[in-house]
C-alpha cells in the first residue's frame, strides 16, 4: 500500500527499531492462506453466535434505555464456539488452494507445473532478498508497476 512507504510511516517504523518487509502484490495467497478460506467461515459462524445472543434471552438496559453490550466473557465464548465449528477440511483446503499443502495425488504432477511453481518460488525469493536492511524502500519503480500491470 502506497501509504506504507511515506516518510512519516518509515520514520514511525524506524523509531520502533523494526524492519519493514515489502510484500509485492499478487502473493497474498502464498502468505495469507487463512484469508482464502478460514476467515470467511469463522466470521459467518461468529456472526451467527452474536445474532443468537441478540434474538434470545433477557437483556439489561442502561438508564437511558440502551441495551447493554455482551460481556467480554460472552464474546470469548462466541469465539470459542465459532472456532470449534470451523471444519478441519476448510483449513486444509485453504492451505491446499494456496499451494502450501499437497495431497499424494497432487505430488504426481507434470514437470510443466513443477517448473511454474519453481519460477514463482524463485521470483518470491528474489523479491524478498532484493533489498538490504540499510536501504529505505521508496516504492516500486514505474517499470516494475508496468510489468505487473501487463500480467
JSON list of C-alpha atoms in Angstrom, two decimals:
[
{"chain": "A", "resi": 1, "resn": "UNK", "atom": "CA", "xyz": [0.00, 0.00, 0.00]},
{"chain": "A", "resi": 2, "resn": "UNK", "atom": "CA", "xyz": [1.39, 3.36, -1.00]},
{"chain": "A", "resi": 3, "resn": "UNK", "atom": "CA", "xyz": [0.66, 4.90, 2.42]},
{"chain": "A", "resi": 4, "resn": "UNK", "atom": "CA", "xyz": [3.09, 2.44, 3.99]},
{"chain": "A", "resi": 5, "resn": "UNK", "atom": "CA", "xyz": [6.05, 3.96, 2.17]},
{"chain": "A", "resi": 6, "resn": "UNK", "atom": "CA", "xyz": [5.51, 7.59, 3.12]},
{"chain": "A", "resi": 7, "resn": "UNK", "atom": "CA", "xyz": [8.25, 9.36, 5.07]},
{"chain": "A", "resi": 8, "resn": "UNK", "atom": "CA", "xyz": [6.10, 9.56, 8.22]},
{"chain": "A", "resi": 9, "resn": "UNK", "atom": "CA", "xyz": [5.37, 5.82, 8.19]},
{"chain": "A", "resi": 10, "resn": "UNK", "atom": "CA", "xyz": [9.04, 4.98, 7.52]},
{"chain": "A", "resi": 11, "resn": "UNK", "atom": "CA", "xyz": [10.05, 7.24, 10.44]},
{"chain": "A", "resi": 12, "resn": "UNK", "atom": "CA", "xyz": [7.50, 5.56, 12.73]},
{"chain": "A", "resi": 13, "resn": "UNK", "atom": "CA", "xyz": [8.79, 2.12, 11.76]},
{"chain": "A", "resi": 14, "resn": "UNK", "atom": "CA", "xyz": [12.39, 3.18, 12.29]},
{"chain": "A", "resi": 15, "resn": "UNK", "atom": "CA", "xyz": [11.54, 4.66, 15.73]},
{"chain": "A", "resi": 16, "resn": "UNK", "atom": "CA", "xyz": [10.32, 1.23, 16.90]},
{"chain": "A", "resi": 17, "resn": "UNK", "atom": "CA", "xyz": [13.55, -0.45, 15.78]},
{"chain": "A", "resi": 18, "resn": "UNK", "atom": "CA", "xyz": [11.54, -2.51, 13.29]},
{"chain": "A", "resi": 19, "resn": "UNK", "atom": "CA", "xyz": [12.46, -3.59, 9.81]},
{"chain": "A", "resi": 20, "resn": "UNK", "atom": "CA", "xyz": [9.70, -3.28, 7.21]},
{"chain": "A", "resi": 21, "resn": "UNK", "atom": "CA", "xyz": [9.04, -6.14, 4.84]},
{"chain": "A", "resi": 22, "resn": "UNK", "atom": "CA", "xyz": [7.70, -5.21, 1.45]},
{"chain": "A", "resi": 23, "resn": "UNK", "atom": "CA", "xyz": [5.19, -7.75, 0.24]},
{"chain": "A", "resi": 24, "resn": "UNK", "atom": "CA", "xyz": [4.61, -7.40, -3.50]},
{"chain": "A", "resi": 25, "resn": "UNK", "atom": "CA", "xyz": [1.10, -7.62, -4.86]},
{"chain": "A", "resi": 26, "resn": "UNK", "atom": "CA", "xyz": [-0.20, -10.94, -6.09]},
{"chain": "A", "resi": 27, "resn": "UNK", "atom": "CA", "xyz": [1.33, -13.20, -3.47]},
{"chain": "A", "resi": 28, "resn": "UNK", "atom": "CA", "xyz": [-1.27, -12.89, -0.70]},
{"chain": "A", "resi": 29, "resn": "UNK", "atom": "CA", "xyz": [-2.43, -16.43, -1.47]},
{"chain": "A", "resi": 30, "resn": "UNK", "atom": "CA", "xyz": [1.04, -17.73, -0.61]},
{"chain": "A", "resi": 31, "resn": "UNK", "atom": "CA", "xyz": [1.48, -15.71, 2.57]},
{"chain": "A", "resi": 32, "resn": "UNK", "atom": "CA", "xyz": [-2.03, -15.48, 3.98]},
{"chain": "A", "resi": 33, "resn": "UNK", "atom": "CA", "xyz": [-3.59, -18.83, 3.22]},
{"chain": "A", "resi": 34, "resn": "UNK", "atom": "CA", "xyz": [-6.16, -18.41, 6.02]},
{"chain": "A", "resi": 35, "resn": "UNK", "atom": "CA", "xyz": [-7.62, -15.43, 4.13]},
{"chain": "A", "resi": 36, "resn": "UNK", "atom": "CA", "xyz": [-8.50, -17.81, 1.32]},
{"chain": "A", "resi": 37, "resn": "UNK", "atom": "CA", "xyz": [-10.88, -19.98, 3.29]},
{"chain": "A", "resi": 38, "resn": "UNK", "atom": "CA", "xyz": [-10.86, -19.88, 7.07]},
{"chain": "A", "resi": 39, "resn": "UNK", "atom": "CA", "xyz": [-11.53, -16.22, 7.90]},
{"chain": "A", "resi": 40, "resn": "UNK", "atom": "CA", "xyz": [-14.78, -16.07, 5.96]},
{"chain": "A", "resi": 41, "resn": "UNK", "atom": "CA", "xyz": [-16.12, -19.29, 7.52]},
{"chain": "A", "resi": 42, "resn": "UNK", "atom": "CA", "xyz": [-15.09, -18.15, 11.01]},
{"chain": "A", "resi": 43, "resn": "UNK", "atom": "CA", "xyz": [-16.74, -14.73, 10.61]},
{"chain": "A", "resi": 44, "resn": "UNK", "atom": "CA", "xyz": [-20.00, -16.31, 9.45]},
{"chain": "A", "resi": 45, "resn": "UNK", "atom": "CA", "xyz": [-20.03, -18.59, 12.49]},
{"chain": "A", "resi": 46, "resn": "UNK", "atom": "CA", "xyz": [-19.12, -15.75, 14.85]},
{"chain": "A", "resi": 47, "resn": "UNK", "atom": "CA", "xyz": [-21.89, -13.55, 13.46]},
{"chain": "A", "resi": 48, "resn": "UNK", "atom": "CA", "xyz": [-24.36, -16.40, 13.99]},
{"chain": "A", "resi": 49, "resn": "UNK", "atom": "CA", "xyz": [-23.31, -16.53, 17.68]},
{"chain": "A", "resi": 50, "resn": "UNK", "atom": "CA", "xyz": [-23.92, -12.78, 18.01]},
{"chain": "A", "resi": 51, "resn": "UNK", "atom": "CA", "xyz": [-27.29, -12.98, 16.22]},
{"chain": "A", "resi": 52, "resn": "UNK", "atom": "CA", "xyz": [-28.39, -15.83, 18.51]},
{"chain": "A", "resi": 53, "resn": "UNK", "atom": "CA", "xyz": [-27.47, -13.72, 21.54]},
{"chain": "A", "resi": 54, "resn": "UNK", "atom": "CA", "xyz": [-29.29, -10.68, 20.15]},
{"chain": "A", "resi": 55, "resn": "UNK", "atom": "CA", "xyz": [-32.52, -12.59, 19.48]},
{"chain": "A", "resi": 56, "resn": "UNK", "atom": "CA", "xyz": [-32.72, -14.70, 22.61]},
{"chain": "A", "resi": 57, "resn": "UNK", "atom": "CA", "xyz": [-32.88, -14.23, 26.36]},
{"chain": "A", "resi": 58, "resn": "UNK", "atom": "CA", "xyz": [-33.38, -11.22, 28.58]},
{"chain": "A", "resi": 59, "resn": "UNK", "atom": "CA", "xyz": [-31.19, -8.18, 28.01]},
{"chain": "A", "resi": 60, "resn": "UNK", "atom": "CA", "xyz": [-30.37, -5.46, 30.50]},
{"chain": "A", "resi": 61, "resn": "UNK", "atom": "CA", "xyz": [-30.61, -1.76, 29.67]},
{"chain": "A", "resi": 62, "resn": "UNK", "atom": "CA", "xyz": [-28.97, 1.45, 30.83]},
{"chain": "A", "resi": 63, "resn": "UNK", "atom": "CA", "xyz": [-30.97, 4.27, 32.45]},
{"chain": "A", "resi": 64, "resn": "UNK", "atom": "CA", "xyz": [-31.23, 5.91, 29.04]},
{"chain": "A", "resi": 65, "resn": "UNK", "atom": "CA", "xyz": [-32.76, 2.78, 27.51]},
{"chain": "A", "resi": 66, "resn": "UNK", "atom": "CA", "xyz": [-29.77, 1.49, 25.57]},
{"chain": "A", "resi": 67, "resn": "UNK", "atom": "CA", "xyz": [-29.18, -2.23, 25.60]},
{"chain": "A", "resi": 68, "resn": "UNK", "atom": "CA", "xyz": [-26.01, -3.26, 27.41]},
{"chain": "A", "resi": 69, "resn": "UNK", "atom": "CA", "xyz": [-23.35, -4.95, 25.33]},
{"chain": "A", "resi": 70, "resn": "UNK", "atom": "CA", "xyz": [-22.32, -8.55, 25.75]},
{"chain": "A", "resi": 71, "resn": "UNK", "atom": "CA", "xyz": [-19.68, -9.21, 28.38]},
{"chain": "A", "resi": 72, "resn": "UNK", "atom": "CA", "xyz": [-16.11, -9.95, 27.34]},
{"chain": "A", "resi": 73, "resn": "UNK", "atom": "CA", "xyz": [-16.61, -13.44, 28.77]},
{"chain": "A", "resi": 74, "resn": "UNK", "atom": "CA", "xyz": [-19.62, -13.92, 26.50]},
{"chain": "A", "resi": 75, "resn": "UNK", "atom": "CA", "xyz": [-17.72, -12.66, 23.42]},
{"chain": "A", "resi": 76, "resn": "UNK", "atom": "CA", "xyz": [-14.83, -15.03, 24.22]},
{"chain": "A", "resi": 77, "resn": "UNK", "atom": "CA", "xyz": [-17.34, -17.88, 24.43]},
{"chain": "A", "resi": 78, "resn": "UNK", "atom": "CA", "xyz": [-18.71, -16.92, 21.00]},
{"chain": "A", "resi": 79, "resn": "UNK", "atom": "CA", "xyz": [-15.18, -17.03, 19.60]},
{"chain": "A", "resi": 80, "resn": "UNK", "atom": "CA", "xyz": [-14.56, -20.47, 21.11]},
{"chain": "A", "resi": 81, "resn": "UNK", "atom": "CA", "xyz": [-17.88, -21.76, 19.79]},
{"chain": "A", "resi": 82, "resn": "UNK", "atom": "CA", "xyz": [-17.34, -20.35, 16.31]},
{"chain": "A", "resi": 83, "resn": "UNK", "atom": "CA", "xyz": [-13.79, -21.68, 16.07]},
{"chain": "A", "resi": 84, "resn": "UNK", "atom": "CA", "xyz": [-14.87, -25.13, 17.24]},
{"chain": "A", "resi": 85, "resn": "UNK", "atom": "CA", "xyz": [-17.25, -25.28, 14.26]},
{"chain": "A", "resi": 86, "resn": "UNK", "atom": "CA", "xyz": [-14.66, -24.35, 11.61]},
{"chain": "A", "resi": 87, "resn": "UNK", "atom": "CA", "xyz": [-14.07, -27.61, 9.79]},
{"chain": "A", "resi": 88, "resn": "UNK", "atom": "CA", "xyz": [-10.58, -29.06, 9.58]},
{"chain": "A", "resi": 89, "resn": "UNK", "atom": "CA", "xyz": [-11.21, -29.56, 5.87]},
{"chain": "A", "resi": 90, "resn": "UNK", "atom": "CA", "xyz": [-11.81, -25.81, 5.50]},
{"chain": "A", "resi": 91, "resn": "UNK", "atom": "CA", "xyz": [-8.38, -25.12, 6.98]},
{"chain": "A", "resi": 92, "resn": "UNK", "atom": "CA", "xyz": [-6.56, -27.76, 4.94]},
{"chain": "A", "resi": 93, "resn": "UNK", "atom": "CA", "xyz": [-8.36, -26.69, 1.75]},
{"chain": "A", "resi": 94, "resn": "UNK", "atom": "CA", "xyz": [-7.13, -23.12, 2.31]},
{"chain": "A", "resi": 95, "resn": "UNK", "atom": "CA", "xyz": [-3.53, -24.32, 2.56]},
{"chain": "A", "resi": 96, "resn": "UNK", "atom": "CA", "xyz": [-4.05, -26.63, -0.42]},
{"chain": "A", "resi": 97, "resn": "UNK", "atom": "CA", "xyz": [-5.51, -23.79, -2.53]},
{"chain": "A", "resi": 98, "resn": "UNK", "atom": "CA", "xyz": [-2.51, -21.62, -1.62]},
{"chain": "A", "resi": 99, "resn": "UNK", "atom": "CA", "xyz": [-0.22, -24.38, -2.81]},
{"chain": "A", "resi": 100, "resn": "UNK", "atom": "CA", "xyz": [1.23, -24.91, 0.67]},
{"chain": "A", "resi": 101, "resn": "UNK", "atom": "CA", "xyz": [-0.21, -28.38, 1.21]},
{"chain": "A", "resi": 102, "resn": "UNK", "atom": "CA", "xyz": [-0.21, -31.19, -1.29]},
{"chain": "A", "resi": 103, "resn": "UNK", "atom": "CA", "xyz": [-2.09, -34.47, -1.38]},
{"chain": "A", "resi": 104, "resn": "UNK", "atom": "CA", "xyz": [-0.32, -37.58, -2.62]},
{"chain": "A", "resi": 105, "resn": "UNK", "atom": "CA", "xyz": [-2.11, -37.23, -5.97]},
{"chain": "A", "resi": 106, "resn": "UNK", "atom": "CA", "xyz": [-1.02, -33.58, -6.16]},
{"chain": "A", "resi": 107, "resn": "UNK", "atom": "CA", "xyz": [2.61, -34.64, -5.80]},
{"chain": "A", "resi": 108, "resn": "UNK", "atom": "CA", "xyz": [2.36, -36.59, -9.03]},
{"chain": "A", "resi": 109, "resn": "UNK", "atom": "CA", "xyz": [2.12, -33.54, -11.26]},
{"chain": "A", "resi": 110, "resn": "UNK", "atom": "CA", "xyz": [3.53, -32.62, -14.60]},
{"chain": "A", "resi": 111, "resn": "UNK", "atom": "CA", "xyz": [7.05, -31.22, -14.98]},
{"chain": "A", "resi": 112, "resn": "UNK", "atom": "CA", "xyz": [5.48, -28.10, -16.53]},
{"chain": "A", "resi": 113, "resn": "UNK", "atom": "CA", "xyz": [3.57, -27.47, -13.30]},
{"chain": "A", "resi": 114, "resn": "UNK", "atom": "CA", "xyz": [6.75, -28.08, -11.26]},
{"chain": "A", "resi": 115, "resn": "UNK", "atom": "CA", "xyz": [8.63, -25.56, -13.41]},
{"chain": "A", "resi": 116, "resn": "UNK", "atom": "CA", "xyz": [5.89, -22.95, -12.95]},
{"chain": "A", "resi": 117, "resn": "UNK", "atom": "CA", "xyz": [5.97, -23.44, -9.17]},
{"chain": "A", "resi": 118, "resn": "UNK", "atom": "CA", "xyz": [9.76, -23.16, -9.15]},
{"chain": "A", "resi": 119, "resn": "UNK", "atom": "CA", "xyz": [9.59, -19.93, -11.17]},
{"chain": "A", "resi": 120, "resn": "UNK", "atom": "CA", "xyz": [7.05, -18.44, -8.74]},
{"chain": "A", "resi": 121, "resn": "UNK", "atom": "CA", "xyz": [9.14, -19.55, -5.77]},
{"chain": "A", "resi": 122, "resn": "UNK", "atom": "CA", "xyz": [12.31, -18.09, -7.31]},
{"chain": "A", "resi": 123, "resn": "UNK", "atom": "CA", "xyz": [10.51, -14.81, -8.01]},
{"chain": "A", "resi": 124, "resn": "UNK", "atom": "CA", "xyz": [9.23, -14.57, -4.44]},
{"chain": "A", "resi": 125, "resn": "UNK", "atom": "CA", "xyz": [12.70, -15.23, -3.05]},
{"chain": "A", "resi": 126, "resn": "UNK", "atom": "CA", "xyz": [14.20, -12.65, -5.42]},
{"chain": "A", "resi": 127, "resn": "UNK", "atom": "CA", "xyz": [11.72, -10.05, -4.19]},
{"chain": "A", "resi": 128, "resn": "UNK", "atom": "CA", "xyz": [12.41, -10.79, -0.52]},
{"chain": "A", "resi": 129, "resn": "UNK", "atom": "CA", "xyz": [16.17, -10.76, -0.98]},
{"chain": "A", "resi": 130, "resn": "UNK", "atom": "CA", "xyz": [16.36, -7.77, -3.31]},
{"chain": "A", "resi": 131, "resn": "UNK", "atom": "CA", "xyz": [16.73, -5.04, -0.68]},
{"chain": "A", "resi": 132, "resn": "UNK", "atom": "CA", "xyz": [19.21, -4.66, 2.12]},
{"chain": "A", "resi": 133, "resn": "UNK", "atom": "CA", "xyz": [18.34, -3.52, 5.62]},
{"chain": "A", "resi": 134, "resn": "UNK", "atom": "CA", "xyz": [20.30, -0.31, 5.05]},
{"chain": "A", "resi": 135, "resn": "UNK", "atom": "CA", "xyz": [18.16, 0.77, 2.09]},
{"chain": "A", "resi": 136, "resn": "UNK", "atom": "CA", "xyz": [14.84, 2.55, 2.51]},
{"chain": "A", "resi": 137, "resn": "UNK", "atom": "CA", "xyz": [12.03, 1.25, 0.34]},
{"chain": "A", "resi": 138, "resn": "UNK", "atom": "CA", "xyz": [10.76, 4.07, -1.86]},
{"chain": "A", "resi": 139, "resn": "UNK", "atom": "CA", "xyz": [8.15, 2.05, -3.74]},
{"chain": "A", "resi": 140, "resn": "UNK", "atom": "CA", "xyz": [8.24, 0.08, -6.92]},
{"chain": "A", "resi": 141, "resn": "UNK", "atom": "CA", "xyz": [9.70, 1.66, -10.00]},
{"chain": "A", "resi": 142, "resn": "UNK", "atom": "CA", "xyz": [7.37, 2.63, -12.84]},
{"chain": "A", "resi": 143, "resn": "UNK", "atom": "CA", "xyz": [8.87, -0.20, -14.90]},
{"chain": "A", "resi": 144, "resn": "UNK", "atom": "CA", "xyz": [8.05, -2.80, -12.21]},
{"chain": "A", "resi": 145, "resn": "UNK", "atom": "CA", "xyz": [4.48, -1.46, -11.94]},
{"chain": "A", "resi": 146, "resn": "UNK", "atom": "CA", "xyz": [4.08, -1.59, -15.74]},
{"chain": "A", "resi": 147, "resn": "UNK", "atom": "CA", "xyz": [5.37, -5.15, -15.83]},
{"chain": "A", "resi": 148, "resn": "UNK", "atom": "CA", "xyz": [2.98, -6.18, -13.06]},
{"chain": "A", "resi": 149, "resn": "UNK", "atom": "CA", "xyz": [0.09, -4.49, -14.88]},
{"chain": "A", "resi": 150, "resn": "UNK", "atom": "CA", "xyz": [0.90, -6.46, -18.03]},
{"chain": "A", "resi": 151, "resn": "UNK", "atom": "CA", "xyz": [0.48, -9.80, -16.25]}
]
